[in-house]
Amino acid sequence: MKCPFCDYPDTKVIDSRPAEDGHATRRRRACERCGKRFTTYEKVEESIIMIIKKDGRREAFDRNKVMNGIIRACEKRPVPMSEIEKITNDIERGLNNLMEKEVKSAFIGELVMDALKKVDEVAYVRFASVYRQFTDVNTFIKEIEKLVGNKEE
C-alpha cells in the first residue's frame, strides 16, 4: 500500500480488525520511510447488479431506493431504524449471493414484502398497496384478507 503522505510504496500493517459487521477489514498502517500512520479498509468487491424494471428499463441496484421505500412504509410505526437497516442489508446480501448480474424489480419487491410481513403488518400493507398498485378498495381488502387468512392457519 502506497503512503498517502510521501508516496513511498512500502508500508507495514500495525493492526487489523474486522469492521462493518465482519464485511470489511480495518488496517492501521505505518509508512516505512516517513513513519506516518494511516487507516485503510479492505472490502470484497461486489459486482454491479442491474435491475430490470417493469417497463424493461435497466438500472443499477440502489440500496438507498430499497431503504427509502421501507422507511416510507414504516412511517409512524414502531419499527426501529436498526430493523430497517437490517432488512436492507439482508436484501442486498441476498442479491449479491444470487450471483446474478440482472434481477427483476418484482423479485426485490417480493423480498421487501416478505420481510415487512414479519416485522409490521401495517407497513407490509402500505408497501404492498404502492408496490402492487392497488386501484380500488376491493384489491386492498383482498390483500388484508390474505394476510388475516395466513395468520389463522
Short mmCIF file of N, CA and C in Angstrom, two decimals:
data_model
loop_
_atom_site.label_atom_id
_atom_site.label_comp_id
_atom_site.label_asym_id
_atom_site.label_seq_id
_atom_site.Cartn_x
_atom_site.Cartn_y
_atom_site.Cartn_z
N MET A 1 0.86 -1.18 0.00
CA MET A 1 0.00 0.00 0.00
C MET A 1 0.89 1.23 0.00
N LYS A 2 0.62 2.14 -0.90
CA LYS A 2 1.40 3.37 -1.05
C LYS A 2 1.03 4.35 0.07
N CYS A 3 2.03 5.01 0.63
CA CYS A 3 1.80 6.00 1.68
C CYS A 3 1.10 7.23 1.09
N PRO A 4 0.00 7.68 1.69
CA PRO A 4 -0.72 8.85 1.16
C PRO A 4 -0.01 10.17 1.44
N PHE A 5 1.03 10.13 2.30
CA PHE A 5 1.73 11.36 2.67
C PHE A 5 2.98 11.59 1.81
N CYS A 6 3.77 10.51 1.60
CA CYS A 6 5.04 10.69 0.87
C CYS A 6 5.15 9.82 -0.38
N ASP A 7 4.11 9.05 -0.68
CA ASP A 7 4.07 8.18 -1.87
C ASP A 7 5.08 7.04 -1.85
N TYR A 8 5.66 6.75 -0.71
CA TYR A 8 6.58 5.61 -0.63
C TYR A 8 5.77 4.33 -0.80
N PRO A 9 6.25 3.39 -1.63
CA PRO A 9 5.43 2.22 -1.96
C PRO A 9 5.30 1.15 -0.87
N ASP A 10 6.15 1.19 0.17
CA ASP A 10 6.10 0.14 1.19
C ASP A 10 5.60 0.67 2.53
N THR A 11 4.55 0.05 3.03
CA THR A 11 4.04 0.35 4.36
C THR A 11 3.87 -0.97 5.09
N LYS A 12 3.82 -0.91 6.41
CA LYS A 12 3.60 -2.14 7.15
C LYS A 12 2.30 -2.04 7.93
N VAL A 13 1.66 -3.19 8.10
CA VAL A 13 0.41 -3.27 8.84
C VAL A 13 0.74 -3.37 10.33
N ILE A 14 0.16 -2.47 11.11
CA ILE A 14 0.38 -2.45 12.55
C ILE A 14 -0.72 -3.23 13.27
N ASP A 15 -1.96 -3.06 12.77
CA ASP A 15 -3.11 -3.69 13.42
C ASP A 15 -4.18 -3.97 12.38
N SER A 16 -4.86 -5.11 12.51
CA SER A 16 -6.01 -5.46 11.65
C SER A 16 -7.15 -5.89 12.53
N ARG A 17 -8.34 -5.47 12.15
CA ARG A 17 -9.53 -5.92 12.88
C ARG A 17 -10.74 -5.86 11.97
N PRO A 18 -11.77 -6.68 12.27
CA PRO A 18 -12.98 -6.66 11.44
C PRO A 18 -13.72 -5.33 11.59
N ALA A 19 -14.39 -4.94 10.52
CA ALA A 19 -15.21 -3.72 10.53
C ALA A 19 -16.49 -4.01 9.77
N GLU A 20 -17.48 -3.15 9.92
CA GLU A 20 -18.76 -3.28 9.22
C GLU A 20 -19.36 -4.67 9.39
N ASP A 21 -19.48 -5.10 10.63
CA ASP A 21 -20.05 -6.42 10.96
C ASP A 21 -19.34 -7.57 10.26
N GLY A 22 -18.03 -7.47 10.11
CA GLY A 22 -17.26 -8.55 9.52
C GLY A 22 -17.21 -8.53 8.01
N HIS A 23 -17.81 -7.53 7.38
CA HIS A 23 -17.82 -7.45 5.92
C HIS A 23 -16.66 -6.63 5.36
N ALA A 24 -15.79 -6.16 6.24
CA ALA A 24 -14.62 -5.40 5.82
C ALA A 24 -13.52 -5.60 6.87
N THR A 25 -12.29 -5.26 6.51
CA THR A 25 -11.18 -5.33 7.43
C THR A 25 -10.55 -3.95 7.54
N ARG A 26 -10.41 -3.48 8.77
CA ARG A 26 -9.79 -2.18 9.04
C ARG A 26 -8.32 -2.45 9.37
N ARG A 27 -7.42 -1.74 8.68
CA ARG A 27 -6.00 -1.94 8.93
C ARG A 27 -5.33 -0.60 9.26
N ARG A 28 -4.55 -0.59 10.35
CA ARG A 28 -3.70 0.56 10.68
C ARG A 28 -2.35 0.27 10.05
N ARG A 29 -1.83 1.23 9.32
CA ARG A 29 -0.56 1.06 8.63
C ARG A 29 0.40 2.18 9.01
N ALA A 30 1.69 1.88 8.83
CA ALA A 30 2.73 2.88 9.07
C ALA A 30 3.67 2.88 7.87
N CYS A 31 4.03 4.06 7.44
CA CYS A 31 4.96 4.20 6.32
C CYS A 31 6.37 3.88 6.83
N GLU A 32 7.11 3.11 6.03
CA GLU A 32 8.46 2.74 6.45
C GLU A 32 9.48 3.84 6.18
N ARG A 33 9.10 4.85 5.41
CA ARG A 33 10.02 5.95 5.16
C ARG A 33 9.73 7.14 6.07
N CYS A 34 8.49 7.68 6.04
CA CYS A 34 8.20 8.89 6.83
C CYS A 34 7.64 8.59 8.23
N GLY A 35 7.20 7.34 8.44
CA GLY A 35 6.72 6.94 9.76
C GLY A 35 5.29 7.34 10.09
N LYS A 36 4.63 8.07 9.19
CA LYS A 36 3.25 8.48 9.47
C LYS A 36 2.33 7.27 9.39
N ARG A 37 1.24 7.37 10.16
CA ARG A 37 0.26 6.27 10.22
C ARG A 37 -1.03 6.67 9.53
N PHE A 38 -1.72 5.67 8.98
CA PHE A 38 -3.00 5.90 8.32
C PHE A 38 -3.81 4.62 8.38
N THR A 39 -5.10 4.75 8.08
CA THR A 39 -6.03 3.62 8.15
C THR A 39 -6.53 3.29 6.75
N THR A 40 -6.62 1.99 6.46
CA THR A 40 -7.22 1.54 5.20
C THR A 40 -8.33 0.55 5.53
N TYR A 41 -9.26 0.39 4.60
CA TYR A 41 -10.34 -0.58 4.74
C TYR A 41 -10.29 -1.51 3.54
N GLU A 42 -10.37 -2.78 3.81
CA GLU A 42 -10.36 -3.79 2.76
C GLU A 42 -11.75 -4.41 2.71
N LYS A 43 -12.31 -4.46 1.51
CA LYS A 43 -13.68 -4.94 1.33
C LYS A 43 -13.75 -5.80 0.08
N VAL A 44 -14.60 -6.79 0.08
CA VAL A 44 -14.79 -7.60 -1.11
C VAL A 44 -15.46 -6.74 -2.17
N GLU A 45 -14.94 -6.79 -3.36
CA GLU A 45 -15.52 -6.01 -4.45
C GLU A 45 -16.76 -6.74 -4.96
N GLU A 46 -17.88 -6.08 -4.86
CA GLU A 46 -19.13 -6.69 -5.29
C GLU A 46 -19.48 -6.20 -6.68
N SER A 47 -19.96 -7.12 -7.50
CA SER A 47 -20.31 -6.74 -8.86
C SER A 47 -21.61 -5.93 -8.86
N ILE A 48 -21.76 -5.13 -9.89
CA ILE A 48 -22.96 -4.31 -10.02
C ILE A 48 -24.11 -5.20 -10.48
N ILE A 49 -25.22 -5.08 -9.79
CA ILE A 49 -26.42 -5.83 -10.16
C ILE A 49 -27.35 -4.87 -10.89
N MET A 50 -27.78 -5.28 -12.06
CA MET A 50 -28.71 -4.47 -12.84
C MET A 50 -30.14 -4.92 -12.54
N ILE A 51 -31.01 -3.96 -12.32
CA ILE A 51 -32.41 -4.22 -12.02
C ILE A 51 -33.21 -4.02 -13.30
N ILE A 52 -34.03 -5.02 -13.63
CA ILE A 52 -34.90 -4.93 -14.80
C ILE A 52 -36.26 -4.43 -14.31
N LYS A 53 -36.61 -3.22 -14.71
CA LYS A 53 -37.87 -2.60 -14.29
C LYS A 53 -39.04 -3.21 -15.06
N LYS A 54 -40.26 -2.92 -14.59
CA LYS A 54 -41.47 -3.47 -15.25
C LYS A 54 -41.56 -3.09 -16.72
N ASP A 55 -41.11 -1.88 -17.06
CA ASP A 55 -41.20 -1.42 -18.46
C ASP A 55 -40.00 -1.85 -19.31
N GLY A 56 -39.10 -2.68 -18.74
CA GLY A 56 -37.97 -3.19 -19.48
C GLY A 56 -36.68 -2.39 -19.32
N ARG A 57 -36.78 -1.19 -18.73
CA ARG A 57 -35.57 -0.40 -18.50
C ARG A 57 -34.66 -1.13 -17.51
N ARG A 58 -33.39 -0.83 -17.58
CA ARG A 58 -32.42 -1.41 -16.66
C ARG A 58 -31.71 -0.27 -15.93
N GLU A 59 -31.49 -0.49 -14.64
CA GLU A 59 -30.72 0.48 -13.87
C GLU A 59 -29.95 -0.27 -12.79
N ALA A 60 -28.87 0.32 -12.32
CA ALA A 60 -28.04 -0.31 -11.29
C ALA A 60 -28.81 -0.37 -9.97
N PHE A 61 -28.59 -1.47 -9.23
CA PHE A 61 -29.23 -1.62 -7.92
C PHE A 61 -28.80 -0.47 -7.02
N ASP A 62 -29.77 0.10 -6.33
CA ASP A 62 -29.51 1.21 -5.41
C ASP A 62 -30.13 0.87 -4.06
N ARG A 63 -29.31 0.52 -3.09
CA ARG A 63 -29.81 0.13 -1.78
C ARG A 63 -30.59 1.27 -1.12
N ASN A 64 -30.26 2.52 -1.45
CA ASN A 64 -30.98 3.65 -0.86
C ASN A 64 -32.43 3.68 -1.32
N LYS A 65 -32.70 3.28 -2.57
CA LYS A 65 -34.09 3.23 -3.03
C LYS A 65 -34.88 2.20 -2.24
N VAL A 66 -34.26 1.05 -2.00
CA VAL A 66 -34.92 -0.01 -1.21
C VAL A 66 -35.18 0.51 0.20
N MET A 67 -34.15 1.10 0.81
CA MET A 67 -34.29 1.59 2.19
C MET A 67 -35.36 2.68 2.28
N ASN A 68 -35.37 3.60 1.32
CA ASN A 68 -36.37 4.69 1.35
C ASN A 68 -37.80 4.15 1.22
N GLY A 69 -37.98 3.12 0.39
CA GLY A 69 -39.31 2.51 0.28
C GLY A 69 -39.75 1.87 1.58
N ILE A 70 -38.82 1.22 2.26
CA ILE A 70 -39.13 0.59 3.55
C ILE A 70 -39.41 1.67 4.60
N ILE A 71 -38.62 2.72 4.60
CA ILE A 71 -38.82 3.82 5.56
C ILE A 71 -40.21 4.43 5.38
N ARG A 72 -40.61 4.66 4.12
CA ARG A 72 -41.94 5.24 3.86
C ARG A 72 -43.05 4.31 4.37
N ALA A 73 -42.88 3.02 4.15
CA ALA A 73 -43.90 2.06 4.60
C ALA A 73 -43.97 1.99 6.13
N CYS A 74 -42.85 2.25 6.78
CA CYS A 74 -42.78 2.14 8.24
C CYS A 74 -43.00 3.46 8.97
N GLU A 75 -43.32 4.53 8.22
CA GLU A 75 -43.55 5.82 8.87
C GLU A 75 -44.63 5.73 9.93
N LYS A 76 -44.34 6.33 11.09
CA LYS A 76 -45.26 6.38 12.22
C LYS A 76 -45.62 4.99 12.74
N ARG A 77 -44.74 4.03 12.51
CA ARG A 77 -44.90 2.66 13.01
C ARG A 77 -43.76 2.38 13.97
N PRO A 78 -43.95 1.44 14.90
CA PRO A 78 -42.90 1.16 15.89
C PRO A 78 -41.79 0.25 15.34
N VAL A 79 -41.24 0.62 14.20
CA VAL A 79 -40.17 -0.17 13.59
C VAL A 79 -38.88 0.64 13.72
N PRO A 80 -37.92 0.14 14.49
CA PRO A 80 -36.67 0.90 14.68
C PRO A 80 -35.84 0.96 13.41
N MET A 81 -35.07 2.01 13.29
CA MET A 81 -34.21 2.19 12.11
C MET A 81 -33.24 1.03 11.97
N SER A 82 -32.81 0.46 13.08
CA SER A 82 -31.88 -0.68 13.02
C SER A 82 -32.52 -1.86 12.29
N GLU A 83 -33.82 -2.04 12.47
CA GLU A 83 -34.53 -3.13 11.78
C GLU A 83 -34.64 -2.84 10.28
N ILE A 84 -34.89 -1.59 9.94
CA ILE A 84 -34.96 -1.19 8.53
C ILE A 84 -33.61 -1.41 7.86
N GLU A 85 -32.53 -1.04 8.55
CA GLU A 85 -31.19 -1.25 8.01
C GLU A 85 -30.89 -2.73 7.87
N LYS A 86 -31.33 -3.54 8.83
CA LYS A 86 -31.10 -4.98 8.77
C LYS A 86 -31.82 -5.59 7.56
N ILE A 87 -33.07 -5.19 7.34
CA ILE A 87 -33.83 -5.69 6.19
C ILE A 87 -33.11 -5.31 4.89
N THR A 88 -32.69 -4.06 4.80
CA THR A 88 -31.99 -3.59 3.60
C THR A 88 -30.69 -4.36 3.39
N ASN A 89 -29.92 -4.54 4.45
CA ASN A 89 -28.66 -5.29 4.36
C ASN A 89 -28.91 -6.73 3.94
N ASP A 90 -29.93 -7.35 4.53
CA ASP A 90 -30.26 -8.75 4.19
C ASP A 90 -30.64 -8.88 2.71
N ILE A 91 -31.42 -7.92 2.21
CA ILE A 91 -31.83 -7.96 0.80
C ILE A 91 -30.62 -7.77 -0.10
N GLU A 92 -29.78 -6.79 0.22
CA GLU A 92 -28.59 -6.55 -0.59
C GLU A 92 -27.66 -7.76 -0.58
N ARG A 93 -27.45 -8.33 0.60
CA ARG A 93 -26.58 -9.51 0.71
C ARG A 93 -27.17 -10.68 -0.07
N GLY A 94 -28.48 -10.86 0.03
CA GLY A 94 -29.15 -11.94 -0.69
C GLY A 94 -29.00 -11.80 -2.20
N LEU A 95 -29.12 -10.57 -2.69
CA LEU A 95 -28.95 -10.32 -4.12
C LEU A 95 -27.52 -10.62 -4.57
N ASN A 96 -26.55 -10.21 -3.76
CA ASN A 96 -25.15 -10.49 -4.10
C ASN A 96 -24.86 -11.99 -4.08
N ASN A 97 -25.50 -12.71 -3.16
CA ASN A 97 -25.29 -14.16 -3.06
C ASN A 97 -25.92 -14.91 -4.23
N LEU A 98 -26.88 -14.31 -4.90
CA LEU A 98 -27.50 -14.96 -6.06
C LEU A 98 -26.52 -15.15 -7.20
N MET A 99 -25.51 -14.28 -7.24
CA MET A 99 -24.51 -14.31 -8.31
C MET A 99 -25.14 -14.08 -9.69
N GLU A 100 -26.22 -13.33 -9.72
CA GLU A 100 -26.88 -12.96 -10.98
C GLU A 100 -26.49 -11.53 -11.31
N LYS A 101 -26.32 -11.23 -12.58
CA LYS A 101 -25.98 -9.87 -12.99
C LYS A 101 -27.23 -9.02 -13.20
N GLU A 102 -28.38 -9.68 -13.44
CA GLU A 102 -29.64 -8.97 -13.63
C GLU A 102 -30.74 -9.62 -12.80
N VAL A 103 -31.54 -8.78 -12.16
CA VAL A 103 -32.64 -9.25 -11.31
C VAL A 103 -33.86 -8.39 -11.61
N LYS A 104 -35.03 -9.01 -11.68
CA LYS A 104 -36.25 -8.25 -11.92
C LYS A 104 -36.65 -7.48 -10.66
N SER A 105 -37.17 -6.28 -10.87
CA SER A 105 -37.58 -5.45 -9.74
C SER A 105 -38.69 -6.13 -8.94
N ALA A 106 -39.50 -6.94 -9.61
CA ALA A 106 -40.58 -7.66 -8.92
C ALA A 106 -40.02 -8.59 -7.85
N PHE A 107 -38.88 -9.20 -8.12
CA PHE A 107 -38.24 -10.10 -7.16
C PHE A 107 -37.83 -9.33 -5.90
N ILE A 108 -37.27 -8.14 -6.08
CA ILE A 108 -36.86 -7.32 -4.94
C ILE A 108 -38.09 -6.86 -4.16
N GLY A 109 -39.14 -6.48 -4.86
CA GLY A 109 -40.39 -6.08 -4.19
C GLY A 109 -40.94 -7.19 -3.32
N GLU A 110 -40.89 -8.42 -3.83
CA GLU A 110 -41.37 -9.57 -3.04
C GLU A 110 -40.50 -9.80 -1.81
N LEU A 111 -39.18 -9.62 -1.95
CA LEU A 111 -38.28 -9.77 -0.80
C LEU A 111 -38.62 -8.74 0.28
N VAL A 112 -38.87 -7.51 -0.14
CA VAL A 112 -39.22 -6.45 0.81
C VAL A 112 -40.54 -6.79 1.50
N MET A 113 -41.53 -7.21 0.72
CA MET A 113 -42.84 -7.53 1.32
C MET A 113 -42.74 -8.70 2.30
N ASP A 114 -41.97 -9.73 1.95
CA ASP A 114 -41.79 -10.86 2.87
C ASP A 114 -41.17 -10.42 4.18
N ALA A 115 -40.17 -9.55 4.10
CA ALA A 115 -39.50 -9.06 5.31
C ALA A 115 -40.45 -8.18 6.14
N LEU A 116 -41.19 -7.28 5.47
CA LEU A 116 -42.10 -6.40 6.21
C LEU A 116 -43.25 -7.16 6.85
N LYS A 117 -43.70 -8.22 6.21
CA LYS A 117 -44.80 -9.02 6.75
C LYS A 117 -44.41 -9.59 8.12
N LYS A 118 -43.14 -9.94 8.29
CA LYS A 118 -42.65 -10.49 9.56
C LYS A 118 -42.44 -9.43 10.61
N VAL A 119 -42.18 -8.18 10.18
CA VAL A 119 -41.85 -7.11 11.11
C VAL A 119 -43.06 -6.28 11.54
N ASP A 120 -43.88 -5.87 10.56
CA ASP A 120 -45.02 -5.00 10.87
C ASP A 120 -46.06 -5.14 9.75
N GLU A 121 -47.23 -5.65 10.10
CA GLU A 121 -48.26 -5.92 9.09
C GLU A 121 -48.80 -4.65 8.43
N VAL A 122 -48.88 -3.57 9.19
CA VAL A 122 -49.37 -2.31 8.62
C VAL A 122 -48.36 -1.80 7.58
N ALA A 123 -47.08 -1.87 7.91
CA ALA A 123 -46.04 -1.45 6.96
C ALA A 123 -46.09 -2.35 5.72
N TYR A 124 -46.34 -3.63 5.93
CA TYR A 124 -46.45 -4.57 4.81
C TYR A 124 -47.59 -4.15 3.87
N VAL A 125 -48.77 -3.86 4.43
CA VAL A 125 -49.92 -3.48 3.60
C VAL A 125 -49.65 -2.14 2.89
N ARG A 126 -49.00 -1.22 3.59
CA ARG A 126 -48.66 0.06 2.95
C ARG A 126 -47.75 -0.16 1.75
N PHE A 127 -46.71 -0.96 1.95
CA PHE A 127 -45.76 -1.21 0.86
C PHE A 127 -46.46 -1.94 -0.28
N ALA A 128 -47.26 -2.94 0.06
CA ALA A 128 -47.96 -3.73 -0.95
C ALA A 128 -48.92 -2.86 -1.75
N SER A 129 -49.58 -1.90 -1.08
CA SER A 129 -50.56 -1.06 -1.79
C SER A 129 -49.88 -0.21 -2.86
N VAL A 130 -48.67 0.24 -2.60
CA VAL A 130 -47.94 1.03 -3.59
C VAL A 130 -47.30 0.10 -4.61
N TYR A 131 -46.64 -0.96 -4.13
CA TYR A 131 -45.91 -1.87 -5.00
C TYR A 131 -46.84 -2.59 -5.98
N ARG A 132 -47.96 -3.06 -5.48
CA ARG A 132 -48.90 -3.78 -6.35
C ARG A 132 -49.91 -2.86 -7.01
N GLN A 133 -49.79 -1.59 -6.76
CA GLN A 133 -50.63 -0.56 -7.38
C GLN A 133 -52.13 -0.85 -7.21
N PHE A 134 -52.53 -0.94 -5.94
CA PHE A 134 -53.95 -1.16 -5.66
C PHE A 134 -54.75 -0.04 -6.31
N THR A 135 -55.75 -0.40 -7.10
CA THR A 135 -56.52 0.61 -7.81
C THR A 135 -57.87 0.90 -7.15
N ASP A 136 -58.32 -0.02 -6.29
CA ASP A 136 -59.59 0.21 -5.62
C ASP A 136 -59.59 -0.45 -4.25
N VAL A 137 -60.63 -0.21 -3.51
CA VAL A 137 -60.74 -0.73 -2.14
C VAL A 137 -60.82 -2.25 -2.13
N ASN A 138 -61.45 -2.85 -3.12
CA ASN A 138 -61.59 -4.32 -3.15
C ASN A 138 -60.23 -5.01 -3.21
N THR A 139 -59.32 -4.49 -3.98
CA THR A 139 -57.98 -5.06 -4.05
C THR A 139 -57.28 -4.96 -2.69
N PHE A 140 -57.47 -3.84 -2.05
CA PHE A 140 -56.91 -3.60 -0.72
C PHE A 140 -57.48 -4.61 0.28
N ILE A 141 -58.79 -4.80 0.24
CA ILE A 141 -59.47 -5.74 1.15
C ILE A 141 -58.99 -7.17 0.90
N LYS A 142 -58.81 -7.55 -0.35
CA LYS A 142 -58.33 -8.91 -0.67
C LYS A 142 -56.95 -9.16 -0.09
N GLU A 143 -56.09 -8.16 -0.15
CA GLU A 143 -54.73 -8.31 0.40
C GLU A 143 -54.78 -8.47 1.92
N ILE A 144 -55.64 -7.71 2.56
CA ILE A 144 -55.78 -7.82 4.02
C ILE A 144 -56.39 -9.18 4.38
N GLU A 145 -57.35 -9.65 3.60
CA GLU A 145 -57.95 -10.97 3.85
C GLU A 145 -56.90 -12.07 3.72
N LYS A 146 -56.01 -11.95 2.74
CA LYS A 146 -54.92 -12.94 2.60
C LYS A 146 -54.01 -12.92 3.83
N LEU A 147 -53.74 -11.72 4.31
CA LEU A 147 -52.89 -11.56 5.49
C LEU A 147 -53.54 -12.19 6.71
N VAL A 148 -54.81 -11.91 6.91
CA VAL A 148 -55.56 -12.46 8.05
C VAL A 148 -55.72 -13.97 7.89
N GLY A 149 -55.98 -14.42 6.68
CA GLY A 149 -56.15 -15.86 6.41
C GLY A 149 -54.87 -16.62 6.73
N ASN A 150 -53.71 -16.08 6.42
CA ASN A 150 -52.44 -16.73 6.71
C ASN A 150 -52.17 -16.80 8.20
N LYS A 151 -52.66 -15.83 8.97
CA LYS A 151 -52.46 -15.85 10.42
C LYS A 151 -53.29 -16.95 11.08
N GLU A 152 -54.48 -17.21 10.53
CA GLU A 152 -55.39 -18.20 11.13
C GLU A 152 -54.97 -19.62 10.87
N GLU A 153 -54.13 -19.85 9.85
CA GLU A 153 -53.70 -21.21 9.50
C GLU A 153 -52.70 -21.75 10.48
#
